Each structure stands twice: as C-alpha cells, then as structure tokens.
C-alpha cells in the first residue's frame, strides 16, 4: 500500500495498523510463542475471517476456530496450543510483540536491570534507560516509543494471559568464578545462553555490554580491533577466548 515505506532492511507502514504490519505481528507472535499447528496457511484463514490481532486470537473459542474456517480436528489442536501459550514470562511477552529493538534478550536485559514488572515496562521513560550503560539516546527512545505504540495491545493482552512472575537471576554466591563479571561477544562453539549459564552456575556475573568494572570479555579472536575490544582494552578488561574461559571453570 502507499502507506508502506522502507528504511534500510525494514519495511514500515505510516499507518501502524496497516494490513501487512498486523499480519506480520500476529505471525511473529505465533512463531515466538511456539504455537504449534498454526502455520501461515491457517493463520491466513483466521486473518481473512477477521481474527487479525493477537487479542482476537486469545478470545477465540474452539468453535470460533471452526467458524473461521479451520477443520474441527485441527481447530481442537490449535485451540489447546493457544491456551497453553497463555502462560508466559514477562521477557517472552514483551519480546514477542515485534517492538523495534526490544526482542526477548533485550527485554530480559531490562528485567535484570530492575525493570521487572509489566507496570515498569509501561511506565518506562527514555531517561530511565539513559542512566544505564549500553543505552544511548536513539536506542532508548526507540524502545520507549515502541512500547508506547504497543500500549493498547499490551493492555488488551494483560488480562488474557497468565504472566509468570519474573525471577531476577539468582547468582550462585560461590564458585570458580566468584563475583567475576563476563561479557560474551561474537561467534562461539556453544550457544551464548549456555556460556552465560556456566558463569552464573559458578558464582560469576553476566554483563550484556562492555563497561567499567567488567572483568572479562570472551571473544573468538582476542587480537580483534573491533570497537568493543578497543573499548575493553581502554577500560582494562581482559580479553579471553572461549577455551580460556572453559579452563577457568576447572
């Protein structure tokens, strides 16, 4: 439509509710929430029959799926999946809403900084973020305006979902990495989540950005001259490889 425009790799629509944007948001939610049996074909069937928002999806009864054009057996399967997906953590909820720059890991990052209730996400101001390392004006304002634009949807979904209280990360108080802090960057042979859990299980702290007080930056190439590594050297952060990190655990 004439409302759509392109900005770098992204397509935007000046009308926030234009069809393409709505469908993509619904599709992304279904994928992120891992709702089985609801592939693009069934999703289009629902969308074309007026089930065009995440809110409407959660308000749909089993019969509603059939009325929308899904076969009875499949309607039952999808309905059960949709019900199961109602239980969601705060990070998964916010991270599945297609908000620019606010995916699941960024949401978790904010929760770890202490913004650990839905109310705090709703009341977030740019100035709240700027006081934390790693948030510059552009990123902070895009996150905040994205939350504002999605506010109505968040308010609609809140009573329909079962939000799990978000636990702050428990840090083992002792271990091989007692109170040492680590940031991971670049490629690694193991998933980053696994490496971060290794730190926490051994009493260390995980940081998402390079900042003053960080002990180690774990990186594939310790001779790298990227901005992150240069900043680390300036701040006196030690650069170590994944192998060196693993050795620290033994």
Coordinates of N, CA and C in Angstrom, one line a residue:
X1 N 0.8 -1.2 0.0 CA 0.0 0.0 0.0 C 0.9 1.2 0.0
X2 N 0.3 2.4 -0.3 CA 1.1 3.6 -0.4 C 1.6 4.0 1.0
X3 N 1.0 3.4 2.0 CA 1.4 3.8 3.4 C 2.8 3.2 3.8
X4 N 3.2 2.1 3.0 CA 4.4 1.4 3.4 C 5.6 2.2 2.9
X5 N 6.7 2.2 3.7 CA 7.9 2.8 3.2 C 9.1 1.9 3.8
X6 N 10.2 2.1 3.2 CA 11.4 1.3 3.5 C 12.4 2.1 4.3
X7 N 13.0 1.5 5.3 CA 14.1 2.2 6.0 C 15.2 1.2 6.2
X8 N 16.2 1.2 5.4 CA 17.3 0.2 5.5 C 16.6 -1.2 5.2
X9 N 16.9 -2.2 6.0 CA 16.4 -3.5 5.7 C 14.9 -3.7 6.2
X10 N 14.3 -2.6 6.8 CA 13.0 -2.8 7.3 C 11.9 -2.1 6.5
X11 N 10.7 -2.7 6.5 CA 9.6 -2.1 5.8 C 8.7 -1.5 6.9
X12 N 8.3 -0.3 6.8 CA 7.5 0.3 7.8 C 6.2 0.8 7.1
X13 N 5.2 1.0 7.9 CA 3.9 1.4 7.4 C 3.5 2.7 8.2
X14 N 3.2 3.8 7.5 CA 2.9 5.0 8.3 C 1.6 4.9 9.1
X15 N 0.8 4.0 8.6 CA -0.4 3.6 9.4 C -0.1 2.4 10.2
X16 N 0.0 2.6 11.5 CA 0.5 1.5 12.4 C -0.3 0.2 12.3
X17 N -1.6 0.3 11.8 CA -2.4 -0.9 11.8 C -2.6 -1.4 10.4
X18 N -1.7 -1.0 9.5 CA -2.0 -1.5 8.1 C -1.8 -3.0 8.0
X19 N -2.5 -3.6 7.0 CA -2.6 -5.0 7.0 C -1.3 -5.8 7.1
X20 N -0.3 -5.4 6.3 CA 0.9 -6.2 6.3 C 1.5 -6.2 7.7
X21 N 1.5 -5.1 8.4 CA 2.2 -5.0 9.7 C 1.4 -5.8 10.7
X22 N 0.1 -5.7 10.7 CA -0.8 -6.5 11.6 C -0.5 -8.0 11.4
X23 N -0.5 -8.4 10.1 CA -0.4 -9.9 9.9 C 1.0 -10.4 10.4
X24 N 2.0 -9.5 10.1 CA 3.4 -9.9 10.5 C 3.5 -10.0 12.0
X25 N 2.9 -9.1 12.7 CA 2.9 -9.1 14.1 C 2.3 -10.3 14.7
X26 N 1.1 -10.7 14.1 CA 0.4 -11.9 14.6 C 1.3 -13.1 14.3
X27 N 1.9 -13.2 13.1 CA 2.7 -14.3 12.7 C 3.9 -14.4 13.6
X28 N 4.5 -13.3 13.9 CA 5.7 -13.3 14.7 C 5.4 -13.8 16.1
X29 N 4.3 -13.3 16.6 CA 3.8 -13.8 18.0 C 3.7 -15.3 18.0
X30 N 3.0 -15.8 17.0 CA 2.7 -17.3 16.9 C 4.0 -18.0 16.9
X31 N 5.0 -17.5 16.1 CA 6.3 -18.2 16.0 C 7.1 -18.1 17.3
X32 N 7.1 -16.9 17.9 CA 7.9 -16.7 19.1 C 7.3 -17.5 20.3
X33 N 6.0 -17.5 20.3 CA 5.3 -18.2 21.4 C 5.2 -19.7 21.1
X34 N 5.7 -20.2 20.0 CA 5.8 -21.6 19.6 C 4.5 -22.2 19.6
X35 N 3.5 -21.6 19.0 CA 2.1 -22.1 18.9 C 2.1 -23.1 17.8
X36 N 2.0 -24.4 18.1 CA 2.1 -25.4 17.0 C 0.8 -25.5 16.2
X37 N 0.9 -26.0 15.1 CA -0.3 -26.3 14.1 C -0.8 -25.0 13.5
X38 N -0.3 -23.8 14.0 CA -0.8 -22.6 13.4 C 0.2 -22.0 12.5
X39 N 0.4 -22.6 11.3 CA 1.3 -22.2 10.3 C 0.6 -21.1 9.5
X40 N 1.4 -20.6 8.5 CA 0.9 -19.4 7.7 C -0.4 -19.6 7.1
X41 N -0.7 -20.9 6.6 CA -2.0 -21.1 5.9 C -3.2 -20.9 6.8
X42 N -3.1 -21.6 8.0 CA -4.2 -21.5 8.9 C -4.3 -20.0 9.4
X43 N -3.1 -19.4 9.6 CA -3.1 -18.1 10.1 C -3.8 -17.1 9.1
X44 N -3.6 -17.3 7.8 CA -4.2 -16.5 6.8 C -5.7 -16.7 6.8
X45 N -6.1 -18.0 7.0 CA -7.6 -18.3 7.1 C -8.2 -17.5 8.2
X46 N -7.6 -17.5 9.4 CA -8.1 -16.8 10.5 C -8.1 -15.3 10.2
X47 N -7.0 -14.8 9.7 CA -6.8 -13.4 9.4 C -7.9 -12.9 8.5
X48 N -8.1 -13.7 7.4 CA -9.1 -13.3 6.4 C -10.6 -13.3 6.9
X49 N -10.7 -14.1 8.0 CA -12.1 -14.1 8.6 C -12.2 -13.1 9.8
X50 N -11.3 -12.3 9.9 CA -11.4 -11.2 10.9 C -10.6 -11.4 12.2
X51 N -10.0 -12.5 12.3 CA -9.1 -12.8 13.5 C -7.8 -12.2 13.2
X52 N -7.7 -10.8 13.2 CA -6.5 -10.2 12.7 C -5.6 -9.6 13.7
X53 N -5.8 -9.9 15.0 CA -4.9 -9.4 16.1 C -4.6 -10.5 17.1
X54 N -3.6 -10.3 17.8 CA -3.2 -11.3 18.9 C -4.4 -11.4 19.9
X55 N -4.9 -10.2 20.2 CA -6.0 -10.2 21.2 C -7.2 -11.1 20.7
X56 N -7.6 -10.9 19.5 CA -8.7 -11.7 18.9 C -8.4 -13.2 19.0
X57 N -7.1 -13.6 18.7 CA -6.7 -15.0 18.7 C -7.0 -15.6 20.1
X58 N -6.7 -14.8 21.2 CA -6.8 -15.3 22.5 C -8.3 -15.3 23.0
X59 N -9.1 -14.6 22.3 CA -10.5 -14.5 22.7 C -11.4 -15.6 22.0
X60 N -10.7 -16.3 21.0 CA -11.4 -17.2 20.2 C -11.7 -18.5 20.9
X61 N -13.0 -19.0 20.8 CA -13.3 -20.3 21.4 C -13.0 -21.4 20.4
X62 N -13.0 -22.6 20.8 CA -12.7 -23.7 19.9 C -13.7 -23.7 18.7
X63 N -15.0 -23.4 19.0 CA -16.0 -23.3 17.9 C -15.6 -22.1 17.0
X64 N -15.1 -21.1 17.6 CA -14.7 -19.9 16.9 C -13.7 -20.2 15.8
X65 N -12.7 -21.1 16.1 CA -11.8 -21.6 15.1 C -12.5 -22.3 13.9
X66 N -13.5 -23.1 14.3 CA -14.2 -23.8 13.2 C -15.0 -22.8 12.4
X67 N -15.7 -21.9 13.0 CA -16.4 -20.9 12.3 C -15.6 -20.0 11.4
X68 N -14.3 -19.9 11.8 CA -13.4 -19.1 10.9 C -12.8 -19.9 9.7
X69 N -13.2 -21.2 9.7 CA -12.8 -22.0 8.5 C -11.7 -23.0 8.7
X70 N -11.4 -23.3 10.0 CA -10.4 -24.3 10.3 C -11.2 -25.7 10.6
X71 N -10.7 -26.8 10.1 CA -11.4 -28.1 10.2 C -11.5 -28.4 11.7
X72 N -12.5 -29.2 12.1 CA -12.8 -29.5 13.5 C -11.6 -30.1 14.3
X73 N -11.0 -31.1 13.7 CA -9.9 -31.8 14.4 C -8.7 -30.8 14.6
X74 N -8.4 -30.0 13.6 CA -7.3 -29.1 13.6 C -7.7 -27.9 14.6
X75 N -8.9 -27.5 14.6 CA -9.3 -26.4 15.5 C -9.1 -26.8 16.9
X76 N -9.4 -28.1 17.3 CA -9.1 -28.5 18.7 C -7.6 -28.4 19.0
X77 N -6.8 -28.9 18.1 CA -5.3 -28.9 18.3 C -4.8 -27.5 18.5
X78 N -5.3 -26.6 17.6 CA -4.8 -25.2 17.7 C -5.3 -24.5 18.9
X79 N -6.6 -24.7 19.3 CA -7.2 -24.1 20.5 C -6.4 -24.5 21.7
X80 N -6.0 -25.8 21.8 CA -5.2 -26.3 23.0 C -3.9 -25.6 23.1
X81 N -3.2 -25.5 21.9 CA -1.9 -24.8 21.8 C -2.0 -23.3 22.2
X82 N -3.1 -22.7 21.7 CA -3.2 -21.2 22.1 C -3.4 -21.1 23.6
X83 N -4.3 -22.0 24.2 CA -4.5 -21.9 25.6 C -3.2 -22.1 26.4
X84 N -2.4 -23.1 25.9 CA -1.1 -23.4 26.6 C -0.1 -22.2 26.5
X85 N -0.2 -21.4 25.4 CA 0.7 -20.3 25.2 C 0.3 -19.1 26.1
X86 N -0.8 -19.2 26.8 CA -1.2 -18.1 27.6 C -0.3 -17.8 28.8
X87 N 0.4 -18.9 29.3 CA 1.3 -18.8 30.4 C 2.7 -18.3 29.8
X88 N 3.1 -17.1 30.2 CA 4.2 -16.5 29.5 C 5.0 -15.7 30.5
X89 N 6.4 -15.7 30.4 CA 7.2 -14.9 31.2 C 7.1 -13.4 30.7
X90 N 7.5 -12.5 31.5 CA 7.5 -11.1 31.1 C 8.4 -10.9 29.9
X91 N 9.6 -11.5 29.9 CA 10.6 -11.3 28.8 C 10.0 -11.8 27.5
X92 N 9.3 -13.0 27.6 CA 8.8 -13.6 26.4 C 7.6 -12.8 25.9
X93 N 6.8 -12.3 26.8 CA 5.6 -11.5 26.4 C 6.1 -10.2 25.7
X94 N 6.9 -9.4 26.3 CA 7.4 -8.2 25.7 C 8.2 -8.5 24.4
X95 N 9.0 -9.6 24.5 CA 9.9 -9.9 23.4 C 9.2 -10.5 22.2
X96 N 7.9 -10.8 22.3 CA 7.2 -11.4 21.2 C 6.3 -10.4 20.5
X97 N 6.3 -9.2 20.9 CA 5.3 -8.2 20.4 C 5.8 -7.4 19.2
X98 N 7.0 -7.8 18.6 CA 7.5 -7.1 17.4 C 7.8 -5.6 17.7
X99 N 8.3 -5.3 18.9 CA 8.7 -3.9 19.2 C 10.1 -3.7 18.7
X100 N 10.3 -2.7 18.0 CA 11.6 -2.4 17.4 C 12.7 -2.3 18.5
X101 N 13.8 -3.1 18.4 CA 14.9 -3.1 19.3 C 14.6 -3.7 20.7
X102 N 13.4 -4.4 20.8 CA 13.0 -4.9 22.1 C 12.6 -6.4 21.9
X103 N 13.6 -7.2 21.5 CA 13.3 -8.6 21.5 C 13.4 -9.3 22.8
X104 N 13.5 -10.6 22.9 CA 13.5 -11.3 24.1 C 14.7 -11.0 25.0
X105 N 15.9 -11.0 24.4 CA 17.1 -10.9 25.2 C 17.2 -9.4 25.7
X106 N 16.8 -8.5 24.9 CA 16.8 -7.1 25.4 C 15.8 -6.9 26.5
X107 N 14.6 -7.5 26.4 CA 13.6 -7.5 27.5 C 14.2 -8.1 28.8
X108 N 14.9 -9.2 28.6 CA 15.5 -9.9 29.8 C 16.6 -8.9 30.4
X109 N 17.3 -8.3 29.5 CA 18.3 -7.3 30.0 C 17.7 -6.2 30.8
X110 N 16.6 -5.7 30.4 CA 15.9 -4.6 31.2 C 15.4 -5.2 32.5
X111 N 14.9 -6.4 32.5 CA 14.4 -7.1 33.7 C 15.6 -7.2 34.7
X112 N 16.7 -7.6 34.2 CA 17.9 -7.8 35.0 C 18.4 -6.5 35.6
X113 N 18.1 -5.4 34.9 CA 18.5 -4.0 35.4 C 17.5 -3.6 36.4
X114 N 16.4 -4.3 36.7 CA 15.4 -4.0 37.7 C 14.1 -3.5 37.2
X115 N 13.9 -3.5 35.9 CA 12.5 -3.2 35.3 C 11.8 -4.5 35.2
X116 N 11.4 -5.0 36.3 CA 10.9 -6.4 36.3 C 9.4 -6.6 36.5
X117 N 8.6 -5.6 36.2 CA 7.2 -5.8 36.2 C 6.6 -5.2 34.9
X118 N 5.5 -5.6 34.6 CA 4.8 -5.1 33.4 C 4.6 -3.6 33.5
X119 N 4.2 -3.2 34.7 CA 4.0 -1.8 35.0 C 5.2 -0.9 34.7
X120 N 6.4 -1.4 35.1 CA 7.6 -0.7 34.9 C 7.9 -0.6 33.4
X121 N 7.6 -1.6 32.6 CA 7.7 -1.5 31.2 C 6.8 -0.5 30.6
X122 N 5.6 -0.5 31.1 CA 4.6 0.5 30.6 C 5.0 1.9 30.9
X123 N 5.6 2.1 32.1 CA 5.9 3.5 32.5 C 7.3 3.9 32.2
X124 N 8.0 3.1 31.3 CA 9.4 3.4 31.0 C 9.6 4.7 30.3
X125 N 10.6 5.5 30.8 CA 10.9 6.7 30.1 C 12.3 6.6 29.6
X126 N 12.6 7.4 28.5 CA 13.9 7.4 27.9 C 15.0 7.6 29.0
X127 N 14.7 8.5 29.9 CA 15.7 8.9 30.9 C 16.0 7.7 31.9
X128 N 15.1 6.8 32.1 CA 15.3 5.6 32.9 C 16.4 4.7 32.3
X129 N 16.4 4.7 30.9 CA 17.4 3.8 30.2 C 18.7 4.5 30.1
X130 N 18.7 5.8 29.9 CA 20.0 6.5 29.7 C 20.9 6.4 30.8
X131 N 20.4 6.2 32.0 CA 21.2 6.1 33.2 C 22.0 4.7 33.3
X132 N 21.7 3.8 32.3 CA 22.3 2.5 32.3 C 23.3 2.4 31.2
X133 N 24.4 1.7 31.4 CA 25.4 1.5 30.3 C 24.8 0.8 29.2
X134 N 25.2 1.1 28.0 CA 24.7 0.4 26.8 C 23.4 1.0 26.2
X135 N 22.9 2.1 26.8 CA 21.7 2.7 26.2 C 22.0 4.1 25.8
X136 N 22.0 4.4 24.5 CA 22.2 5.7 24.0 C 20.8 6.3 23.6
X137 N 20.8 7.6 23.3 CA 19.5 8.2 23.1 C 18.7 7.5 22.0
X138 N 19.3 7.2 20.9 CA 18.5 6.6 19.8 C 17.8 5.3 20.2
X139 N 18.6 4.4 20.8 CA 18.1 3.1 21.2 C 17.1 3.2 22.3
X140 N 17.4 4.1 23.3 CA 16.4 4.3 24.4 C 15.1 4.8 23.9
X141 N 15.2 5.8 23.0 CA 13.9 6.5 22.6 C 13.1 5.5 21.6
X142 N 13.8 4.7 20.9 CA 13.1 3.7 20.0 C 12.4 2.7 20.8
X143 N 13.0 2.2 21.9 CA 12.4 1.2 22.8 C 11.2 1.8 23.5
X144 N 11.3 3.0 24.0 CA 10.2 3.7 24.7 C 9.1 4.0 23.8
X145 N 9.4 4.5 22.6 CA 8.2 4.8 21.7 C 7.6 3.6 21.1
X146 N 8.4 2.5 21.0 CA 7.8 1.2 20.6 C 6.8 0.7 21.6
X147 N 7.2 0.8 22.9 CA 6.3 0.4 24.0 C 5.1 1.2 24.0
X148 N 5.2 2.5 23.7 CA 4.0 3.4 23.7 C 3.1 3.0 22.6
X149 N 3.6 2.8 21.4 CA 2.8 2.4 20.2 C 2.1 1.1 20.5
X150 N 2.6 0.3 21.3 CA 2.1 -1.1 21.5 C 1.3 -1.1 22.8
X151 N 1.1 0.0 23.4 CA 0.5 0.1 24.8 C -0.9 -0.5 24.8
X152 N -1.7 -0.2 23.7 CA -3.1 -0.7 23.7 C -3.1 -2.2 23.6
X153 N -2.3 -2.7 22.8 CA -2.2 -4.2 22.7 C -1.8 -4.8 24.0
X154 N -0.8 -4.2 24.6 CA -0.3 -4.8 25.9 C -1.4 -4.8 26.9
X155 N -2.2 -3.6 27.0 CA -3.3 -3.5 27.9 C -4.4 -4.6 27.6
X156 N -4.6 -4.8 26.3 CA -5.6 -5.8 25.9 C -5.2 -7.2 26.3
X157 N -3.9 -7.5 26.1 CA -3.5 -8.9 26.4 C -3.3 -9.2 27.8
X158 N -3.0 -8.2 28.6 CA -2.6 -8.4 30.0 C -3.6 -9.3 30.8
X159 N -5.0 -9.0 30.7 CA -5.9 -9.8 31.4 C -6.1 -11.2 30.8
X160 N -5.7 -11.4 29.5 CA -6.0 -12.6 28.8 C -4.9 -13.6 29.0
X161 N -3.7 -13.1 29.4 CA -2.5 -14.0 29.6 C -2.3 -14.3 31.1
X162 N -1.5 -15.3 31.3 CA -1.1 -15.6 32.7 C 0.4 -15.3 32.7
X163 N 0.7 -14.1 33.2 CA 2.1 -13.6 33.2 C 2.8 -14.3 34.4
X164 N 3.9 -15.0 34.2 CA 4.6 -15.6 35.3 C 5.5 -14.5 35.9
X165 N 5.5 -14.5 37.2 CA 6.4 -13.5 37.9 C 7.8 -13.8 37.5
X166 N 8.5 -12.7 37.1 CA 9.8 -12.8 36.5 C 10.8 -12.9 37.6
X167 N 11.5 -14.0 37.7 CA 12.6 -14.1 38.7 C 13.8 -13.3 38.3
X168 N 14.4 -12.6 39.2 CA 15.7 -12.0 38.9 C 16.7 -13.1 38.9
X169 N 17.7 -13.0 38.2 CA 18.7 -14.1 38.1 C 19.3 -14.3 39.5
X170 N 19.2 -15.6 39.9 CA 19.9 -15.9 41.2 C 21.3 -16.2 40.8
X171 N 22.2 -15.6 41.6 CA 23.6 -15.8 41.3 C 24.2 -16.8 42.4
X172 N 24.8 -17.8 42.0 CA 25.4 -18.7 43.0 C 26.5 -17.9 43.7
X173 N 26.5 -17.9 45.0 CA 27.3 -17.0 45.8 C 28.8 -17.4 45.8
X174 N 29.0 -18.7 45.5 CA 30.5 -19.1 45.5 C 30.6 -20.0 44.3
X175 N 31.9 -20.1 43.9 CA 32.2 -21.0 42.7 C 33.5 -20.5 42.1
X176 N 33.9 -21.2 41.1 CA 35.2 -20.9 40.5 C 35.3 -19.5 40.0
X177 N 34.2 -18.9 39.6 CA 34.2 -17.5 39.1 C 33.6 -16.5 40.0
X178 N 33.8 -16.8 41.3 CA 33.2 -16.0 42.4 C 33.2 -14.4 42.1
X179 N 32.0 -13.9 41.8 CA 31.9 -12.4 41.6 C 32.7 -11.8 40.5
X180 N 33.3 -12.6 39.6 CA 33.9 -12.1 38.4 C 32.9 -11.8 37.4
X181 N 33.0 -10.8 36.6 CA 32.0 -10.5 35.6 C 32.5 -10.7 34.1
X182 N 31.6 -11.2 33.3 CA 31.9 -11.6 31.9 C 30.9 -11.1 30.9
X183 N 31.4 -10.7 29.8 CA 30.6 -10.3 28.7 C 31.0 -11.2 27.5
X184 N 30.0 -11.7 26.7 CA 30.3 -12.5 25.6 C 30.0 -11.8 24.3
X185 N 30.9 -12.0 23.3 CA 30.6 -11.3 22.0 C 31.1 -12.2 20.9
X186 N 30.5 -12.1 19.7 CA 30.9 -12.8 18.6 C 30.6 -14.3 18.6
X187 N 31.1 -15.0 17.6 CA 30.8 -16.4 17.5 C 31.4 -17.3 18.6
X188 N 30.8 -18.4 18.9 CA 31.3 -19.3 19.9 C 30.9 -20.7 19.5
X189 N 31.5 -21.7 20.0 CA 31.1 -23.1 19.7 C 29.9 -23.5 20.4
X190 N 29.6 -22.9 21.5 CA 28.4 -23.2 22.3 C 27.4 -22.1 22.2
X191 N 26.1 -22.4 22.4 CA 25.1 -21.3 22.4 C 25.5 -20.3 23.5
X192 N 25.3 -19.0 23.3 CA 25.6 -18.0 24.2 C 24.9 -18.2 25.6
X193 N 23.7 -18.6 25.5 CA 22.9 -18.8 26.7 C 23.6 -19.8 27.6
X194 N 24.1 -20.9 27.0 CA 24.8 -21.9 27.7 C 26.0 -21.4 28.4
X195 N 26.8 -20.6 27.7 CA 28.0 -20.0 28.3 C 27.6 -19.1 29.5
X196 N 26.6 -18.3 29.3 CA 26.1 -17.4 30.3 C 25.7 -18.1 31.6
X197 N 25.0 -19.3 31.4 CA 24.6 -20.1 32.5 C 25.8 -20.7 33.2
X198 N 26.8 -21.0 32.5 CA 28.0 -21.5 33.1 C 28.6 -20.5 34.1
X199 N 28.6 -19.2 33.6 CA 29.1 -18.2 34.5 C 28.3 -18.1 35.8
X200 N 27.0 -18.1 35.6 CA 26.1 -17.9 36.8 C 26.1 -19.1 37.7
X201 N 26.2 -20.3 37.2 CA 26.3 -21.5 38.0 C 27.6 -21.6 38.8
X202 N 28.6 -20.8 38.3 CA 29.9 -20.8 39.0 C 30.1 -19.6 39.8
X203 N 29.0 -18.8 40.1 CA 29.2 -17.7 41.0 C 29.6 -16.4 40.3
X204 N 29.7 -16.4 39.0 CA 30.1 -15.2 38.3 C 28.9 -14.3 37.9
X205 N 29.1 -13.2 37.2 CA 28.1 -12.3 36.8 C 28.2 -12.1 35.3
X206 N 27.0 -12.0 34.7 CA 27.0 -11.8 33.2 C 26.6 -10.4 32.9
X207 N 27.4 -9.7 32.1 CA 27.1 -8.3 31.7 C 26.8 -8.4 30.2
X208 N 25.8 -7.5 29.7 CA 25.5 -7.5 28.3 C 26.3 -6.6 27.5
X209 N 27.0 -5.6 28.2 CA 27.8 -4.7 27.5 C 29.1 -4.5 28.1
X210 N 30.1 -3.9 27.4 CA 31.4 -3.6 27.9 C 31.3 -2.3 28.7
X211 N 31.5 -2.3 30.0 CA 31.5 -1.1 30.7 C 32.5 -1.2 31.9
X212 N 32.8 -0.1 32.5 CA 33.7 0.0 33.6 C 33.4 -1.1 34.7
X213 N 34.4 -1.8 35.1 CA 34.2 -2.8 36.2 C 34.0 -4.2 35.6
X214 N 33.9 -4.3 34.3 CA 33.8 -5.6 33.6 C 35.2 -6.3 33.8
X215 N 35.2 -7.6 34.2 CA 36.5 -8.3 34.3 C 37.0 -8.9 33.0
X216 N 36.1 -9.6 32.3 CA 36.5 -10.4 31.1 C 35.5 -10.2 29.9
X217 N 36.1 -10.0 28.8 CA 35.3 -10.1 27.5 C 35.8 -11.4 26.8
X218 N 34.8 -12.3 26.6 CA 35.1 -13.6 26.0 C 34.8 -13.4 24.5
X219 N 35.8 -13.7 23.7 CA 35.7 -13.3 22.2 C 36.4 -14.4 21.4
X220 N 36.0 -14.6 20.2 CA 36.6 -15.6 19.3 C 38.0 -15.3 19.0
X221 N 38.3 -14.0 18.7 CA 39.6 -13.6 18.3 C 40.1 -12.5 19.3
X222 N 41.0 -12.9 20.1 CA 41.4 -11.9 21.2 C 42.3 -10.8 20.6
X223 N 42.7 -10.9 19.3 CA 43.5 -9.9 18.7 C 42.7 -8.9 17.9
X224 N 41.4 -9.1 18.0 CA 40.4 -8.3 17.2 C 40.6 -6.8 17.6
X225 N 40.3 -5.9 16.6 CA 40.4 -4.5 16.8 C 39.0 -3.8 16.7
X226 N 37.9 -4.6 17.0 CA 36.6 -4.0 16.9 C 36.4 -3.0 18.0
X227 N 35.3 -2.2 17.8 CA 35.1 -1.1 18.8 C 34.9 -1.6 20.2
X228 N 34.3 -2.8 20.3 CA 34.1 -3.4 21.6 C 35.4 -3.8 22.3
X229 N 36.3 -4.4 21.5 CA 37.6 -4.8 22.0 C 38.5 -3.6 22.4
X230 N 38.4 -2.6 21.5 CA 39.2 -1.4 21.8 C 38.7 -0.8 23.1
X231 N 37.4 -0.7 23.3 CA 36.9 -0.1 24.5 C 37.3 -1.0 25.7
X232 N 37.3 -2.3 25.5 CA 37.7 -3.2 26.6 C 39.1 -2.9 27.0
X233 N 40.0 -2.8 26.0 CA 41.4 -2.6 26.4 C 41.6 -1.2 27.1
X234 N 40.8 -0.2 26.7 CA 40.9 1.1 27.3 C 40.5 1.0 28.8
X235 N 39.4 0.2 29.0 CA 38.9 0.1 30.4 C 39.6 -1.0 31.2
X236 N 40.6 -1.6 30.6 CA 41.4 -2.6 31.4 C 40.7 -3.9 31.5
X237 N 39.7 -4.2 30.6 CA 39.0 -5.5 30.6 C 39.9 -6.5 30.0
X238 N 40.0 -7.7 30.6 CA 40.8 -8.8 30.0 C 40.1 -9.5 28.8
X239 N 40.8 -9.6 27.7 CA 40.2 -10.4 26.6 C 40.6 -11.8 26.6
X240 N 39.6 -12.7 26.7 CA 40.0 -14.2 26.7 C 39.2 -14.9 25.6
X241 N 39.7 -16.1 25.2 CA 39.0 -16.9 24.2 C 38.0 -17.8 25.0
X242 N 37.1 -18.4 24.2 CA 36.2 -19.4 24.8 C 36.9 -20.5 25.6
X243 N 38.0 -21.0 24.9 CA 38.8 -22.1 25.6 C 39.4 -21.6 26.9
X244 N 39.9 -20.4 27.0 CA 40.4 -19.9 28.2 C 39.3 -19.8 29.3
X245 N 38.2 -19.4 28.8 CA 37.0 -19.3 29.7 C 36.7 -20.6 30.3
X246 N 36.6 -21.7 29.5 CA 36.3 -23.0 29.9 C 37.3 -23.5 30.9
X247 N 38.6 -23.2 30.7 CA 39.7 -23.6 31.6 C 39.5 -23.0 33.0
X248 N 39.0 -21.8 33.0 CA 38.8 -21.1 34.3 C 37.8 -21.9 35.2
X249 N 36.9 -22.6 34.6 CA 35.9 -23.4 35.3 C 36.4 -24.6 36.0
X250 N 37.6 -25.1 35.5 CA 38.1 -26.4 36.0 C 39.0 -26.2 37.3

